[in-house]
Amino acid sequence: MSLKPTPVSEKTAQYLNDLFSSEDDFLRNLRQEAAETGMPSISIGGVQGAFLQVMLRAMRARFVLEIGSLAGYSAITMARALPKRGKVVCMEYNPDYAAFIRRKADEAGLGDKIEIYVGDAKETLVNYIPQFGFDFVFIDADKPSYSEYLDLVYPLTRQGGIIAGDNALAWGFVAEDNPEFEPRNVKAIKDFNLALRNHQGLSACFVPIGDGMAMGVKL
Ligand code: SAM
């Protein structure tokens, strides 16, 4: 037992990746193809993917909402952990990225499990009335909107469902008062972490995986 987290060196990260990654050839190729088409390399890693899959399977999740889907790496990873009639609803701003996701979801044989809404997720969410409560919501889009997303997705999440925000370590700057890297985004993540932690309707925790995930289960 320890009160102090063990630092993860490059070598340890590689070891974990070798042992616990959910990434297969399809996802490796997707990552490469996305980079070749000029998309930024900012999707989750395979160790995070395996964590999400275990969590979704453990909670027998059927409905997932993802805010910010890029090339569909995390959406496809999560869709693979859902049962037959499960669904990942993706909200993605960029129409070219959305078209890429559509193609890759079909190639993966997950076309019927992945639904995509194109546009600013804040606008989509305001008018969005799903026919079900989400089991899991993954927030991974523009950082300045994270706290707003939390407010918008809370009513759409079922009791016992989980809301998570990625990059909760803010690229290592989360504890800095005057971060030299992306100060506006770091501040937004700090605000989100605090809002999640203090939310009366959530029981929150922090998972130091990848760039960190802050999570809360709806009470
Ligand atoms: N979740 C993806 C994965 O791990 O494979 C990575 C998502 S990437 C970090 C962030 C995505 O959010 C980008 O594709 C970007 O276009 C999208 N995004 C940014 N602002 C957005 C907004 N207001 N509404 C919807 N999507 C947005």
mmCIF file with all atom_site columns, N, CA and C in Angstrom, residues 19 23 27 41 43 46 50 65 75 82 90-91 107 111 123 125 131 151 165 170 180 186 207 212:
data_model
loop_
_atom_site.group_PDB
_atom_site.id
_atom_site.type_symbol
_atom_site.label_atom_id
_atom_site.label_alt_id
_atom_site.label_comp_id
_atom_site.label_asym_id
_atom_site.label_entity_id
_atom_site.label_seq_id
_atom_site.pdbx_PDB_ins_code
_atom_site.Cartn_x
_atom_site.Cartn_y
_atom_site.Cartn_z
_atom_site.occupancy
_atom_site.B_iso_or_equiv
_atom_site.pdbx_formal_charge
_atom_site.auth_seq_id
_atom_site.auth_comp_id
_atom_site.auth_asym_id
_atom_site.auth_atom_id
_atom_site.pdbx_PDB_model_num
ATOM 1  N N  . LEU A 1 19  ? 1.496   -5.597 -22.400 1.00 0.00 ? 19  LEU A N  1
ATOM 2  C CA . LEU A 1 19  ? 0.716   -6.598 -21.661 1.00 0.00 ? 19  LEU A CA 1
ATOM 3  C C  . LEU A 1 19  ? -0.783  -6.316 -21.632 1.00 0.00 ? 19  LEU A C  1
ATOM 4  N N  . GLU A 1 23  ? -5.339  -2.615 -28.187 1.00 0.00 ? 23  GLU A N  1
ATOM 5  C CA . GLU A 1 23  ? -5.099  -2.293 -29.606 1.00 0.00 ? 23  GLU A CA 1
ATOM 6  C C  . GLU A 1 23  ? -4.730  -3.553 -30.399 1.00 0.00 ? 23  GLU A C  1
ATOM 7  N N  . LEU A 1 27  ? -6.994  -1.455 -35.178 1.00 0.00 ? 27  LEU A N  1
ATOM 8  C CA . LEU A 1 27  ? -6.878  -0.140 -34.528 1.00 0.00 ? 27  LEU A CA 1
ATOM 9  C C  . LEU A 1 27  ? -5.505  0.491  -34.794 1.00 0.00 ? 27  LEU A C  1
ATOM 10 N N  . SER A 1 41  ? -2.533  13.220 -33.601 1.00 0.00 ? 41  SER A N  1
ATOM 11 C CA . SER A 1 41  ? -2.392  11.947 -32.877 1.00 0.00 ? 41  SER A CA 1
ATOM 12 C C  . SER A 1 41  ? -2.752  12.166 -31.410 1.00 0.00 ? 41  SER A C  1
ATOM 13 N N  . SER A 1 43  ? -5.636  10.474 -29.886 1.00 0.00 ? 43  SER A N  1
ATOM 14 C CA . SER A 1 43  ? -6.637  9.522  -29.401 1.00 0.00 ? 43  SER A CA 1
ATOM 15 C C  . SER A 1 43  ? -6.117  8.845  -28.131 1.00 0.00 ? 43  SER A C  1
ATOM 16 N N  . GLY A 1 46  ? -3.908  2.303  -25.997 1.00 0.00 ? 46  GLY A N  1
ATOM 17 C CA . GLY A 1 46  ? -4.459  0.959  -25.856 1.00 0.00 ? 46  GLY A CA 1
ATOM 18 C C  . GLY A 1 46  ? -4.671  0.534  -24.407 1.00 0.00 ? 46  GLY A C  1
ATOM 19 N N  . ALA A 1 50  ? -8.224  -0.692 -22.927 1.00 0.00 ? 50  ALA A N  1
ATOM 20 C CA . ALA A 1 50  ? -8.513  -1.930 -22.192 1.00 0.00 ? 50  ALA A CA 1
ATOM 21 C C  . ALA A 1 50  ? -9.241  -1.613 -20.895 1.00 0.00 ? 50  ALA A C  1
ATOM 22 N N  . LEU A 1 65  ? -22.101 7.435  -24.624 1.00 0.00 ? 65  LEU A N  1
ATOM 23 C CA . LEU A 1 65  ? -22.053 8.723  -25.323 1.00 0.00 ? 65  LEU A CA 1
ATOM 24 C C  . LEU A 1 65  ? -20.615 9.209  -25.301 1.00 0.00 ? 65  LEU A C  1
ATOM 25 N N  . ALA A 1 75  ? -14.135 5.189  -29.909 1.00 0.00 ? 75  ALA A N  1
ATOM 26 C CA . ALA A 1 75  ? -15.516 4.744  -30.157 1.00 0.00 ? 75  ALA A CA 1
ATOM 27 C C  . ALA A 1 75  ? -15.537 3.272  -30.567 1.00 0.00 ? 75  ALA A C  1
ATOM 28 N N  . LEU A 1 82  ? -19.501 -3.710 -26.109 1.00 0.00 ? 82  LEU A N  1
ATOM 29 C CA . LEU A 1 82  ? -20.952 -3.622 -25.869 1.00 0.00 ? 82  LEU A CA 1
ATOM 30 C C  . LEU A 1 82  ? -21.665 -4.851 -26.418 1.00 0.00 ? 82  LEU A C  1
ATOM 31 N N  . CYS A 1 90  ? -21.608 9.060  -31.001 1.00 0.00 ? 90  CYS A N  1
ATOM 32 C CA . CYS A 1 90  ? -20.452 9.958  -31.111 1.00 0.00 ? 90  CYS A CA 1
ATOM 33 C C  . CYS A 1 90  ? -20.928 11.359 -31.466 1.00 0.00 ? 90  CYS A C  1
ATOM 34 N N  . MET A 1 91  ? -20.377 12.351 -30.801 1.00 0.00 ? 91  MET A N  1
ATOM 35 C CA . MET A 1 91  ? -20.635 13.747 -31.184 1.00 0.00 ? 91  MET A CA 1
ATOM 36 C C  . MET A 1 91  ? -19.300 14.356 -31.581 1.00 0.00 ? 91  MET A C  1
ATOM 37 N N  . GLU A 1 107 ? -16.165 -0.703 -41.754 1.00 0.00 ? 107 GLU A N  1
ATOM 38 C CA . GLU A 1 107 ? -15.078 -1.673 -42.008 1.00 0.00 ? 107 GLU A CA 1
ATOM 39 C C  . GLU A 1 107 ? -14.911 -2.632 -40.833 1.00 0.00 ? 107 GLU A C  1
ATOM 40 N N  . GLY A 1 111 ? -20.973 -0.931 -37.852 1.00 0.00 ? 111 GLY A N  1
ATOM 41 C CA . GLY A 1 111 ? -21.780 0.155  -38.411 1.00 0.00 ? 111 GLY A CA 1
ATOM 42 C C  . GLY A 1 111 ? -23.071 0.407  -37.646 1.00 0.00 ? 111 GLY A C  1
ATOM 43 N N  . GLU A 1 123 ? -24.262 22.327 -28.959 1.00 0.00 ? 123 GLU A N  1
ATOM 44 C CA . GLU A 1 123 ? -25.526 22.589 -29.665 1.00 0.00 ? 123 GLU A CA 1
ATOM 45 C C  . GLU A 1 123 ? -26.313 21.294 -29.856 1.00 0.00 ? 123 GLU A C  1
ATOM 46 N N  . LEU A 1 125 ? -26.267 18.651 -27.976 1.00 0.00 ? 125 LEU A N  1
ATOM 47 C CA . LEU A 1 125 ? -26.781 18.152 -26.698 1.00 0.00 ? 125 LEU A CA 1
ATOM 48 C C  . LEU A 1 125 ? -28.005 18.916 -26.214 1.00 0.00 ? 125 LEU A C  1
ATOM 49 N N  . GLN A 1 131 ? -33.613 8.012  -26.243 1.00 0.00 ? 131 GLN A N  1
ATOM 50 C CA . GLN A 1 131 ? -34.698 7.127  -25.781 1.00 0.00 ? 131 GLN A CA 1
ATOM 51 C C  . GLN A 1 131 ? -34.229 6.230  -24.632 1.00 0.00 ? 131 GLN A C  1
ATOM 52 N N  . ASP A 1 151 ? -22.562 19.418 -17.204 1.00 0.00 ? 151 ASP A N  1
ATOM 53 C CA . ASP A 1 151 ? -23.944 19.839 -16.895 1.00 0.00 ? 151 ASP A CA 1
ATOM 54 C C  . ASP A 1 151 ? -24.936 19.274 -17.909 1.00 0.00 ? 151 ASP A C  1
ATOM 55 N N  . GLY A 1 165 ? -14.016 12.294 -17.789 1.00 0.00 ? 165 GLY A N  1
ATOM 56 C CA . GLY A 1 165 ? -13.335 13.283 -18.623 1.00 0.00 ? 165 GLY A CA 1
ATOM 57 C C  . GLY A 1 165 ? -11.890 12.861 -18.822 1.00 0.00 ? 165 GLY A C  1
ATOM 58 N N  . ALA A 1 170 ? -4.119  17.065 -17.384 1.00 0.00 ? 170 ALA A N  1
ATOM 59 C CA . ALA A 1 170 ? -3.754  18.262 -18.158 1.00 0.00 ? 170 ALA A CA 1
ATOM 60 C C  . ALA A 1 170 ? -2.293  18.220 -18.617 1.00 0.00 ? 170 ALA A C  1
ATOM 61 N N  . GLU A 1 180 ? 2.913   26.673 -18.043 1.00 0.00 ? 180 GLU A N  1
ATOM 62 C CA . GLU A 1 180 ? 3.525   27.260 -19.246 1.00 0.00 ? 180 GLU A CA 1
ATOM 63 C C  . GLU A 1 180 ? 2.926   26.663 -20.511 1.00 0.00 ? 180 GLU A C  1
ATOM 64 N N  . VAL A 1 186 ? -5.564  24.060 -19.468 1.00 0.00 ? 186 VAL A N  1
ATOM 65 C CA . VAL A 1 186 ? -5.235  23.516 -18.135 1.00 0.00 ? 186 VAL A CA 1
ATOM 66 C C  . VAL A 1 186 ? -6.246  24.041 -17.113 1.00 0.00 ? 186 VAL A C  1
ATOM 67 N N  . VAL A 1 207 ? -8.469  8.381  -12.004 1.00 0.00 ? 207 VAL A N  1
ATOM 68 C CA . VAL A 1 207 ? -7.730  7.212  -12.477 1.00 0.00 ? 207 VAL A CA 1
ATOM 69 C C  . VAL A 1 207 ? -6.484  7.701  -13.234 1.00 0.00 ? 207 VAL A C  1
ATOM 70 N N  . GLY A 1 212 ? -4.694  10.673 -17.620 1.00 0.00 ? 212 GLY A N  1
ATOM 71 C CA . GLY A 1 212 ? -5.604  10.760 -16.481 1.00 0.00 ? 212 GLY A CA 1
ATOM 72 C C  . GLY A 1 212 ? -7.065  10.846 -16.867 1.00 0.00 ? 212 GLY A C  1
#
